[in-house]
Coordinates of C-alpha atoms (C1' of nucleotides) in Angstrom, one line a residue:
Chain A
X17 CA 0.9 -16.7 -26.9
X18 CA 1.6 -13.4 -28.7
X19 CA -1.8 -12.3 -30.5
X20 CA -0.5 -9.9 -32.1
X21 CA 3.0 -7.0 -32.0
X22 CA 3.4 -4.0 -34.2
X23 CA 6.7 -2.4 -34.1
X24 CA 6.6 1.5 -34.4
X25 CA 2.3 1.9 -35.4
X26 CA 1.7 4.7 -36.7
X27 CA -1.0 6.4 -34.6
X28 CA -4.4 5.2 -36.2
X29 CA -3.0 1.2 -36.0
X30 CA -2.3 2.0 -32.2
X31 CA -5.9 3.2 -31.6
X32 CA -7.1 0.2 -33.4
X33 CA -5.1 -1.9 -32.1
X34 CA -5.8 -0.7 -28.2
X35 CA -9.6 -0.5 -28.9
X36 CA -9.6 -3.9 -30.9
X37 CA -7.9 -5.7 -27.8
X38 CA -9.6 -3.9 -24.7
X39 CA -12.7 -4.2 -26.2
X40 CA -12.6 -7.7 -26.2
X41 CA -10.2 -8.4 -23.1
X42 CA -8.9 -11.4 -23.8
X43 CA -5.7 -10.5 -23.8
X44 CA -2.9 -8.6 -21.5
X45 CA -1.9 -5.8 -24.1
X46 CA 1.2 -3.4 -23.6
X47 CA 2.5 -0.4 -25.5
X48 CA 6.0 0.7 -24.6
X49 CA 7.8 4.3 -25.7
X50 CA 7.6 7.6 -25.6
X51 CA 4.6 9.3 -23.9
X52 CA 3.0 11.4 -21.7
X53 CA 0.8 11.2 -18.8
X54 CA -1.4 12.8 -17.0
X55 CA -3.7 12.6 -14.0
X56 CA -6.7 13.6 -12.2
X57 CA -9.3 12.5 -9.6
X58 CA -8.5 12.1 -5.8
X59 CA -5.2 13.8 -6.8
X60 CA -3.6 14.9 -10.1
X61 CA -0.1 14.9 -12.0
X62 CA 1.5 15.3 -14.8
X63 CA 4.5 13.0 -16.3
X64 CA 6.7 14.9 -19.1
X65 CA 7.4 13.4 -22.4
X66 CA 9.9 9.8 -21.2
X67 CA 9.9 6.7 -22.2
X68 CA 7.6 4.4 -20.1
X69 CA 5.5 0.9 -20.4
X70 CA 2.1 0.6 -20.6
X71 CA 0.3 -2.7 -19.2
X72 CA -3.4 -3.0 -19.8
X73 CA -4.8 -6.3 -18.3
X74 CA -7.9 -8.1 -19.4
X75 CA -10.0 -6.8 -16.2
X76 CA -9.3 -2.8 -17.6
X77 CA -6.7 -2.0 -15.0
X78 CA -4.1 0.2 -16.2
X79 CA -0.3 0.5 -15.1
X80 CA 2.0 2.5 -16.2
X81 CA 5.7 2.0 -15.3
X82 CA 8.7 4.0 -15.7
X83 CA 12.4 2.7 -15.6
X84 CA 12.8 2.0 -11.9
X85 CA 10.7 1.5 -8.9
X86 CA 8.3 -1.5 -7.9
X87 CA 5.0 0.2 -7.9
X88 CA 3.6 1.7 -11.2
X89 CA 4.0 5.7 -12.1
X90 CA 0.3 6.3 -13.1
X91 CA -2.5 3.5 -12.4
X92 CA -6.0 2.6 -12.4
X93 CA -7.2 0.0 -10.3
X94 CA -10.7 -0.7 -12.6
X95 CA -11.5 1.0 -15.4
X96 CA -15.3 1.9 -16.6
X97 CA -14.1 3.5 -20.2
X98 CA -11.3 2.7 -21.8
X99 CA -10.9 4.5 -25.2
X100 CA -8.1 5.3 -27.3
X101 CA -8.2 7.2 -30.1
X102 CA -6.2 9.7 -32.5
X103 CA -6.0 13.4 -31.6
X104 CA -3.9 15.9 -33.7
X105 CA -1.7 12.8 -35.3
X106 CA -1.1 11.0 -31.9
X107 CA -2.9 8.2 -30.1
X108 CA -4.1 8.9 -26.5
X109 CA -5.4 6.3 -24.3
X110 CA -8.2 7.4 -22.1
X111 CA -8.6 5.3 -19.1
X112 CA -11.9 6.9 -16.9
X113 CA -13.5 5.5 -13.8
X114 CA -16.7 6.9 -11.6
X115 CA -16.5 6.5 -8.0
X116 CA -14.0 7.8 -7.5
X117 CA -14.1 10.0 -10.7
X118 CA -10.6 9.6 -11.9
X119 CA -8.9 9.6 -15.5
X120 CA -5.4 8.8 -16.8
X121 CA -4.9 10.0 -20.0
X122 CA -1.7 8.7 -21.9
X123 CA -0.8 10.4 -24.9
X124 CA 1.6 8.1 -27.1
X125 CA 4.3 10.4 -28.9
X126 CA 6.7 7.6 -29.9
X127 CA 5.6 4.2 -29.7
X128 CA 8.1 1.5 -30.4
X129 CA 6.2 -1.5 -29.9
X130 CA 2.6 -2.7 -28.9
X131 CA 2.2 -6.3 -27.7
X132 CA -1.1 -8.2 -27.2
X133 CA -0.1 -11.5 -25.1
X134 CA -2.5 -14.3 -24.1
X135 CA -2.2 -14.7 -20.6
X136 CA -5.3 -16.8 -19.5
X137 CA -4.5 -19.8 -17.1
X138 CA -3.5 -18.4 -13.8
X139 CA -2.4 -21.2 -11.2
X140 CA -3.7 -21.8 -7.5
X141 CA -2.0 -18.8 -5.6
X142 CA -1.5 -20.0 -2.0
X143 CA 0.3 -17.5 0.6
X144 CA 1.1 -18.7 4.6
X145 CA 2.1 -16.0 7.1
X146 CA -1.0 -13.5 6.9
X147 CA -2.4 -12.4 9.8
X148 CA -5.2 -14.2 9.3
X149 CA -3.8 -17.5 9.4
X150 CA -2.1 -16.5 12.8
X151 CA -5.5 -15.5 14.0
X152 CA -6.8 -18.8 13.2
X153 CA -3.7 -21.0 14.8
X154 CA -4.3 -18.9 18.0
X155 CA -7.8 -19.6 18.3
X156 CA -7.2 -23.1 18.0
X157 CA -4.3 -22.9 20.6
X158 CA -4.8 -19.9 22.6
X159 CA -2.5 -21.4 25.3
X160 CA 0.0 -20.2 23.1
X161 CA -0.7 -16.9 24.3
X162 CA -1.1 -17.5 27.5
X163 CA -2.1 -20.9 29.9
X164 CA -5.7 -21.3 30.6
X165 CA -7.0 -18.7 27.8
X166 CA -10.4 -19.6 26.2
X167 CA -11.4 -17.6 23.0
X168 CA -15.1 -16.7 23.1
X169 CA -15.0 -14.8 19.8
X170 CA -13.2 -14.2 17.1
X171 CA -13.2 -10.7 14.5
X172 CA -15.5 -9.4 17.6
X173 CA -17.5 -6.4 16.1
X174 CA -17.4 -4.0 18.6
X175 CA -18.6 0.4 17.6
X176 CA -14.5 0.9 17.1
X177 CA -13.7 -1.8 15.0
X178 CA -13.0 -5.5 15.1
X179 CA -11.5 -7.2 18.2
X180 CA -8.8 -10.4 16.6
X181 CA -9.5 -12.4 19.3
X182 CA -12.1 -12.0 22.8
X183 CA -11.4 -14.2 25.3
X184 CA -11.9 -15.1 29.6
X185 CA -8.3 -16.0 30.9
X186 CA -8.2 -18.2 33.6
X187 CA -9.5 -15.8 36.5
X188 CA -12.3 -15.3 34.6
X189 CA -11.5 -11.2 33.3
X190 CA -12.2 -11.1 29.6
X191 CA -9.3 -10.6 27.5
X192 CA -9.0 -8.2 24.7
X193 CA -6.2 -9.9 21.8
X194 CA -4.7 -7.7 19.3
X195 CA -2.3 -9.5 16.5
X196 CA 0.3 -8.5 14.8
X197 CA 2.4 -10.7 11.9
X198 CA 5.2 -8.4 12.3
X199 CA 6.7 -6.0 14.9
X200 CA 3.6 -4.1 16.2
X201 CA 4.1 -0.4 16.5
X202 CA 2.5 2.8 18.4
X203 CA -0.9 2.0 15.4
X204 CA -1.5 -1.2 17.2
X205 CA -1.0 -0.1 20.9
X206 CA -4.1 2.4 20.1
X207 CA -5.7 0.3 18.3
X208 CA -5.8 -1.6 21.2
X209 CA -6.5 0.6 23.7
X210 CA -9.9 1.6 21.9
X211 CA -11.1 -2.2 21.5
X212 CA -10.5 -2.4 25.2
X213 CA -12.3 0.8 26.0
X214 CA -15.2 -0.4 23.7
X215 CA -15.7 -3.9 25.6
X216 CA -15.5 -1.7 29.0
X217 CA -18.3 0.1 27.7
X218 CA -20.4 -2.8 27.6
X219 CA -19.8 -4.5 30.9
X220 CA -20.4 -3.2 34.5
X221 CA -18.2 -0.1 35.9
X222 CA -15.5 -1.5 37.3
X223 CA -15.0 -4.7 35.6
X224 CA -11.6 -5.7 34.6
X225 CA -10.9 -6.1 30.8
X226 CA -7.1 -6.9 30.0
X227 CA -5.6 -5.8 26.5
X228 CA -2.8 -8.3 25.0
X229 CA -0.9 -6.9 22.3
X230 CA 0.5 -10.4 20.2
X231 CA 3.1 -10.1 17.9
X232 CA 6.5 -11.2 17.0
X233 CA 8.6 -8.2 18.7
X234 CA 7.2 -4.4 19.8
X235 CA 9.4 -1.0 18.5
X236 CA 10.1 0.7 21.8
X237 CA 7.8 3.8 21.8
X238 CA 5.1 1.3 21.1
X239 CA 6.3 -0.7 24.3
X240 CA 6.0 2.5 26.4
X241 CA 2.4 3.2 25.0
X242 CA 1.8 0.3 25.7
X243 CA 2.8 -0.1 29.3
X244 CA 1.6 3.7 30.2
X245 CA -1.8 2.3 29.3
X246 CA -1.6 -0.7 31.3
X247 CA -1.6 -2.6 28.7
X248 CA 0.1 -6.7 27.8
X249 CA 2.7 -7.7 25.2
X250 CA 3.5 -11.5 24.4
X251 CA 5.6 -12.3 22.0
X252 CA 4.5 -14.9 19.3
X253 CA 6.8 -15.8 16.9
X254 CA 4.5 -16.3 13.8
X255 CA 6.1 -16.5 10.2
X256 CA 7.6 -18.8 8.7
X257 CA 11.2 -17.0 8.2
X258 CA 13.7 -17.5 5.5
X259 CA 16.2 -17.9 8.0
X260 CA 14.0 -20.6 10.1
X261 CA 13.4 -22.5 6.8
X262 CA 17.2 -22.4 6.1
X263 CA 18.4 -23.8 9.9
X264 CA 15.0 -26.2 10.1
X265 CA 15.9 -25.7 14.2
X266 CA 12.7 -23.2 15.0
X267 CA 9.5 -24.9 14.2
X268 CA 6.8 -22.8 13.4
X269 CA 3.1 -21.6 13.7
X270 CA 3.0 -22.1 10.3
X271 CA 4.7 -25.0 9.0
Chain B
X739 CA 14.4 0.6 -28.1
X740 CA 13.4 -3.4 -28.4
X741 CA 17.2 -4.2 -27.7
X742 CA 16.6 -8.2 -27.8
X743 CA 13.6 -10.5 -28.3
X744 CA 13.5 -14.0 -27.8
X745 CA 10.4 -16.1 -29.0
X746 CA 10.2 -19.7 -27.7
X747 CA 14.0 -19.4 -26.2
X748 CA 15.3 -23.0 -24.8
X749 CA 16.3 -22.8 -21.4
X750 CA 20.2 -21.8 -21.6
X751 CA 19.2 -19.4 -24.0
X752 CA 16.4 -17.8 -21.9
X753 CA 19.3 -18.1 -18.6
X754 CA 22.1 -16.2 -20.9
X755 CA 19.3 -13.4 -21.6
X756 CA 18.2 -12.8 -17.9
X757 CA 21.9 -12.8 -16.7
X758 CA 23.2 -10.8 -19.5
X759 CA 20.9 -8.0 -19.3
X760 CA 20.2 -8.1 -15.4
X761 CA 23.9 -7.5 -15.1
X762 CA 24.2 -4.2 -17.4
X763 CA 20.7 -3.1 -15.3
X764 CA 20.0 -0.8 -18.5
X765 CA 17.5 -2.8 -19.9
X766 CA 13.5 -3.0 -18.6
X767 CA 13.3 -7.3 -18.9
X768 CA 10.6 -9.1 -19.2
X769 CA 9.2 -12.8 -20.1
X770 CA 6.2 -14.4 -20.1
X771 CA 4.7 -18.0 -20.4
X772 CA 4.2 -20.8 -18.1
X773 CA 6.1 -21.2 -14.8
X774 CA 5.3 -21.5 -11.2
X775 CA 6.7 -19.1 -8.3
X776 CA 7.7 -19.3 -5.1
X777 CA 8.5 -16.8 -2.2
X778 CA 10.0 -17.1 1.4
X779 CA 10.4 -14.2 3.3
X780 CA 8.5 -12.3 5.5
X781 CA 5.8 -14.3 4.3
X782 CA 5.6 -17.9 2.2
X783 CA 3.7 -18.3 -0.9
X784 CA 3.2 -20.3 -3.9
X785 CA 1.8 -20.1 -7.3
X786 CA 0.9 -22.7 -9.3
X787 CA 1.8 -23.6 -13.0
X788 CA 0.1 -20.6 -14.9
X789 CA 0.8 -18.1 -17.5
X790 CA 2.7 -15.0 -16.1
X791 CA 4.5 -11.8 -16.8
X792 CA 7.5 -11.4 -14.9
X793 CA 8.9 -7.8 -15.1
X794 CA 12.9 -6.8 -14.2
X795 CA 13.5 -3.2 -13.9
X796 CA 17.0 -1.7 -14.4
X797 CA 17.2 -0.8 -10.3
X798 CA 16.4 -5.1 -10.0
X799 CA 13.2 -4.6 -8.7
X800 CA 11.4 -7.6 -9.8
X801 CA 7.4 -7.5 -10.5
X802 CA 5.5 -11.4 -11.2
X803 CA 2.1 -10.5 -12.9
X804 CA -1.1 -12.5 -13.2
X805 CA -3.5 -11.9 -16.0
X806 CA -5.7 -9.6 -13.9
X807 CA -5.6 -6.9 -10.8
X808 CA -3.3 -4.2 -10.6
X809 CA -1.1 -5.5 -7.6
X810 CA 1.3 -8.2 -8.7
X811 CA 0.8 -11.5 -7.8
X812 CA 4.6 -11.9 -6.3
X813 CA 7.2 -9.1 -6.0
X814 CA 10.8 -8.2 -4.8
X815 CA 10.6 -4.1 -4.7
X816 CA 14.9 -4.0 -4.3
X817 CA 17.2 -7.1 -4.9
X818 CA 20.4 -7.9 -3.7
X819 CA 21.3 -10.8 -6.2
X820 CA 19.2 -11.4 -9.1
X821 CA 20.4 -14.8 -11.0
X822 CA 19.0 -17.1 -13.8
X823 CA 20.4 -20.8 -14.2
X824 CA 19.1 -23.7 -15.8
X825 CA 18.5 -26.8 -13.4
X826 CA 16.8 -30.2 -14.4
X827 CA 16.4 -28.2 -17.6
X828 CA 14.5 -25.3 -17.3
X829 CA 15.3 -22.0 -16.8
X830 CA 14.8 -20.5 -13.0
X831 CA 15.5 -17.0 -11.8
X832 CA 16.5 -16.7 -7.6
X833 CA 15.7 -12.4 -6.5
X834 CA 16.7 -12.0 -3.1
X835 CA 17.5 -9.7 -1.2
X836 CA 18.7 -9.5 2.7
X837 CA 17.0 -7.0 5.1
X838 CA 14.4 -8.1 5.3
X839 CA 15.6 -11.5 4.1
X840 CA 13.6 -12.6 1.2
X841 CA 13.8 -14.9 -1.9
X842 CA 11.5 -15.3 -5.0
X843 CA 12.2 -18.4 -7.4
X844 CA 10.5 -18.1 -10.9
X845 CA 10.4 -21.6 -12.8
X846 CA 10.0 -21.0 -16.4
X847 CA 8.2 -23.9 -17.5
X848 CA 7.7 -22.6 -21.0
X849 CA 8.8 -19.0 -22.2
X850 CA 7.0 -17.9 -24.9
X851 CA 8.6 -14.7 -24.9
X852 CA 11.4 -12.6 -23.2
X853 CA 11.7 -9.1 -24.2
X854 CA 14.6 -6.6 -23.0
X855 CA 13.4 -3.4 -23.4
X856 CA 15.3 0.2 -23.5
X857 CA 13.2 2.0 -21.3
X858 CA 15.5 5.2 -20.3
X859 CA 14.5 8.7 -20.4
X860 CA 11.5 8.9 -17.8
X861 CA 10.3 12.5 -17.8
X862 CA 10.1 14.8 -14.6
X863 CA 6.7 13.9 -12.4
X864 CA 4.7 16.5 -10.5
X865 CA 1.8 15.5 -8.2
X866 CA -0.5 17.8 -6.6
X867 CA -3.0 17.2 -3.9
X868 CA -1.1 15.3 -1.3
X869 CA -0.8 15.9 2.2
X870 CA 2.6 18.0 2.1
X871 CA 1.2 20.2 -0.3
X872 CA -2.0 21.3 2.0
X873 CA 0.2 21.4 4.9
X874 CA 2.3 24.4 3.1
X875 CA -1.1 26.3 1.8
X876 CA -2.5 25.8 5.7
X877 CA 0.8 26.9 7.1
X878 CA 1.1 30.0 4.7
X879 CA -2.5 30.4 5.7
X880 CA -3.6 29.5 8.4
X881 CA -6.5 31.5 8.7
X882 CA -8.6 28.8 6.7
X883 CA -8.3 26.8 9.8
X884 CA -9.3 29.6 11.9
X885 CA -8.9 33.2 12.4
X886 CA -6.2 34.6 14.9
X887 CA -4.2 30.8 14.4
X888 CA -0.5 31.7 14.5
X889 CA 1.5 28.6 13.0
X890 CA 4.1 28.1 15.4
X891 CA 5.8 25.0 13.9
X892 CA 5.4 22.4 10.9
X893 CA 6.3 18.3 11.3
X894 CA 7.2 18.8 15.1
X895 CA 8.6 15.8 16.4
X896 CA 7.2 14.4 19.7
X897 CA 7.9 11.3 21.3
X898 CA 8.0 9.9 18.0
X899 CA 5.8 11.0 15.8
X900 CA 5.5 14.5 14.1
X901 CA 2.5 16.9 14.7
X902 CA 1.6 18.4 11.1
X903 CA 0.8 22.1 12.0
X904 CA 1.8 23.2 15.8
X905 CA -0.2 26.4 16.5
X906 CA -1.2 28.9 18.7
X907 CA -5.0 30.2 18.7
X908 CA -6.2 33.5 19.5
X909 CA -6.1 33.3 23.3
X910 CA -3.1 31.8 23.2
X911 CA -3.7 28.6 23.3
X912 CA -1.5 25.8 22.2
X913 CA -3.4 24.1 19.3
X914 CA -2.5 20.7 17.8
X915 CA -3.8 20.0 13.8
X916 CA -3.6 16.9 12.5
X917 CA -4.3 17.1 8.3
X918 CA -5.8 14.3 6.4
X919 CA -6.1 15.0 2.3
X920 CA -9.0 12.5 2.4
X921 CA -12.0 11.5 4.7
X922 CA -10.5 11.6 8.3
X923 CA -10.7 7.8 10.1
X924 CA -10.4 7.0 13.5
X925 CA -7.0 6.3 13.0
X926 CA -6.6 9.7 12.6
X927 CA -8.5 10.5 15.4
X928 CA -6.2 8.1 17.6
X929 CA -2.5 10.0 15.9
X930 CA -4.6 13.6 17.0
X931 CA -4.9 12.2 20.8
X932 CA -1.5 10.4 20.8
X933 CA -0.2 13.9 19.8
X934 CA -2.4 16.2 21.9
X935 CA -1.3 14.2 24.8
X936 CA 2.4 14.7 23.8
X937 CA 2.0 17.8 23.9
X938 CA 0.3 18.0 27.6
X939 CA 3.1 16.6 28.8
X940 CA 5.6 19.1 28.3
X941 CA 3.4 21.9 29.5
X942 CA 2.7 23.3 32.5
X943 CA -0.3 20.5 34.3
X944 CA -3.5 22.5 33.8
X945 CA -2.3 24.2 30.5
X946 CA -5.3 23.6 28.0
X947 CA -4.3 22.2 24.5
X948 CA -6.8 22.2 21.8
X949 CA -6.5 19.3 18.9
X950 CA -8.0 20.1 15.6
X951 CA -8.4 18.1 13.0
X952 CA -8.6 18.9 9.5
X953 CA -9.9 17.3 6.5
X954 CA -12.5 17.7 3.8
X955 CA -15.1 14.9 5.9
X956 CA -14.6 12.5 8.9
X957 CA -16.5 9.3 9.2
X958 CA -19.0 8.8 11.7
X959 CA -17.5 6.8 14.4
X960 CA -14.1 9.3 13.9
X961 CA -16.6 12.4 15.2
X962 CA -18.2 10.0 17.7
X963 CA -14.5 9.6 19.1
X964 CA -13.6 12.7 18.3
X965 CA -16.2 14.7 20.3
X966 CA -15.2 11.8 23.3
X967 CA -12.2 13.3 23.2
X968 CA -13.0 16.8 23.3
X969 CA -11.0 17.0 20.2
X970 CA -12.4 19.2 17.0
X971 CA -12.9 18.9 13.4
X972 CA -12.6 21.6 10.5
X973 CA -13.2 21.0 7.4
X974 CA -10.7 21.9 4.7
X975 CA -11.9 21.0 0.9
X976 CA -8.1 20.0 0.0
X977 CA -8.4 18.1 -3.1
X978 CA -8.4 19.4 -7.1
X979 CA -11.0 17.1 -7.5
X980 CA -12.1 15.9 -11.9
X981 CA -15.5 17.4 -10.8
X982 CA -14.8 21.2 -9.7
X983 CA -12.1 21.1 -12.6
X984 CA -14.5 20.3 -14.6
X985 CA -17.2 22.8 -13.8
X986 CA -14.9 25.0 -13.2
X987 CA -16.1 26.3 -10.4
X988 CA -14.7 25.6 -7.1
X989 CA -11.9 27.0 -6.4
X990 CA -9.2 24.9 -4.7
X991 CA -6.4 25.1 -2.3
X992 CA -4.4 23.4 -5.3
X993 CA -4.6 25.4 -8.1
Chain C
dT834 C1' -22.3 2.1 0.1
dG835 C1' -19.7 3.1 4.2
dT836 C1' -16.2 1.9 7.5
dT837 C1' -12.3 -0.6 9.3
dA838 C1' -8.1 -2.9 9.1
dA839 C1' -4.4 -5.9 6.7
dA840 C1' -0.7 -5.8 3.4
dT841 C1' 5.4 -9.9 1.6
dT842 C1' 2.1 -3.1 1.8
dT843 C1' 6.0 0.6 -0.6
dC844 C1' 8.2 4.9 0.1
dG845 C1' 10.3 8.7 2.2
dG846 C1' 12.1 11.3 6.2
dG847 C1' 14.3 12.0 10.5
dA848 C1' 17.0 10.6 14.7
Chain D
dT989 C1' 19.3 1.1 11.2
dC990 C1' 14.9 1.9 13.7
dC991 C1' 10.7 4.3 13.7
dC992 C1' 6.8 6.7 12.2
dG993 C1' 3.4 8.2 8.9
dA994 C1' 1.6 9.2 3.9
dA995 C1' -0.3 6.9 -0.1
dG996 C1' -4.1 8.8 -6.1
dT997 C1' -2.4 3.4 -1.4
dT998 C1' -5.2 -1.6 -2.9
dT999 C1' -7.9 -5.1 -1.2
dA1000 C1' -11.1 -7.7 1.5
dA1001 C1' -14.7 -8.2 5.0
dC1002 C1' -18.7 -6.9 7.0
dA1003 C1' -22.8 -4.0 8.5

DNA sequence: TGTTAAATTTCGGGA
DNA sequence: TCCCGAAGTTTAACA
């Protein structure tokens, strides 16, 4: 499982090492200690001389993490290049990609250990709760939104965007559906409102199209948008809670 | 700065490690091997029996990798309770967290190695380029917007939301600028509007109110609603970008 | 490639 | 705590 770990590599056996591995991605390789980083492409910065960990995965992304904090320092979603090698007696890492043009340079003053791990069989990944799979439980029950719904389209493209669900209620007006797996905010009210503008624009003057905002509970500015625009909310209970789990009283969508 | 190393560690051993060092929080932890995960939250998913990373910062943030991407395949960004225990013998780790009320259970299935890490001095980090930053060049001048624009206020809160530059043009006329450090989307097109119309309200009926938005490029549909609205674009080349560092020509806002 | 929107978004700021 | 908006957002889907 571990291909290979140097303790302290002196700055040539760190290049090689990098170089060797990346080259022939097959492995997740990491270099943790002191370095330096900097930045620049869409935006650019600069982290002083700290300790920090270095994760290189075998599709060339780059993260590099400091002590605290969920989401990496400096990154770099795909790679094109990926080059170390040994400037004025330290090894840098070069990590460059076109489009956007961006490079993360890391420049190794300290490293304390380098670790090339085999980390090949990833399992099925299956996650419940997206949006999507809400979309897809409301198309086949759309009387869960409201009684006598019929979805004539779903991901409708119309010039603004995509509508989640276009459908006739029971008076025959079409229905503009906009989902939200969490509380939907003043983003979704607009959101909204443009899909229904867009479908206005393609039917006769006059004709009645009604916008329903679905989603588990609405923040109060967004319920005032909402309303001012003449606009719907239901409310559709959707994940599969922690708390629901636990009690096993609230069946739901996505059980 | 490797503080412990485990190779192989049987599950009690691998339990003592996590709980030992997860309690003193001064360690970066990490183990890799088989396992599956779990998470319930605010949404459900599972991962099969694969070969992972699993990171534990000092702050408890927890971070499951998968050999490839830069996102991790299951995360806890802040934990409440972090606990390892051995159970039908092997080794799991519970994060959770309440608010929003969250659990991920790691199953290590086979640890081929745990690693606690002394990851402690991270160095001061500077980014340039965001949005802040070109709101305080535009605001000190805001004649690269337009000549005769007085800046009048900066982040003014309306019904919720804040309006980035509040201004006043030279006829006096109330101006709304929305910035945008990248291409400019409809969404932004939709926060200008939402703003503009905030604005409206608390003047006089009649008063004109002009709504600018500023960027370095807009998509197509965005000027398409955009012009709709009567709203107007200027373009603002923000962004130190690798290319006009690199020829050395261009100067930026961000230098 | 361009555009849009979701995301277990995360993160920070203000009321 | 709620709410909003930025982010080097990333990622996927679709024209």
């Amino acid at each position: 499982m571990i291909r290979e770990q140097l303790t302290l590599p002196a700055p040539e056996a760190l290049a090689a090492f990098l170089n060797r591995h990346t080259r022939t991605r097959d492995c997740l390789v990491q270099v943790a200690g002191l370095a330096e980083v900097t930045y620049r492409g869409r935006a650019a910065s600069t982290a002083d001389v700290g300790t920090y960990l270095v994760l290189v995965k075998q599709d060339g992304s780059l993260q590099i993490h400091h002590p605290t904090g969920i989401k990496p320092m400096n990154w770099q979603p795909k790679t094109d290049e990926l080059l170390a090698r040994v400037d004025e007696d330290v090894c840098m890492l070069l990590a460059s990609r076109r489009s956007p043009l961006e490079l993360v340079q890391v420049v190794f003053l300290l490293p304390q250990v380098a670790l090339a791990l085999e980390l090949q069989e990833a399992g099925a990944f299956v996650l419940s709760g997206s949006e999507a799979q809400m979309q897809e439980t409301l198309a086949r029950t759309p009387e869960l939104i409201e009684p006598g719904l019929r979805v004539l389209d779903r991901e409708l493209l119309v010039e603004s965007g995509g509508i989640d669900l276009y459908a006739q209620d029971g008076q025959g007006r079409f229905v503009v559906v906009e989902l939200k797996r969490a509380r939907a905010t003043q983003h979704a009210v607009s959101q909204l409102g443009r899909y229904v503008r867009s479908v206005q624009g393609t039917l006769p003057v006059g004709a009645v199209v009604r916008g329903i905002l679905a989603a588990p509970s609405i923040t109060g500015p967004a319920r005032v948008e909402l309303e001012r625009r003449g606009l719907e909310f239901r409310e559709i209970s959707a994940i599969p809670t922690l708390a629901t789990h636990r009690e096993g009283t609230q069946p739901s969508l996505f059980d």
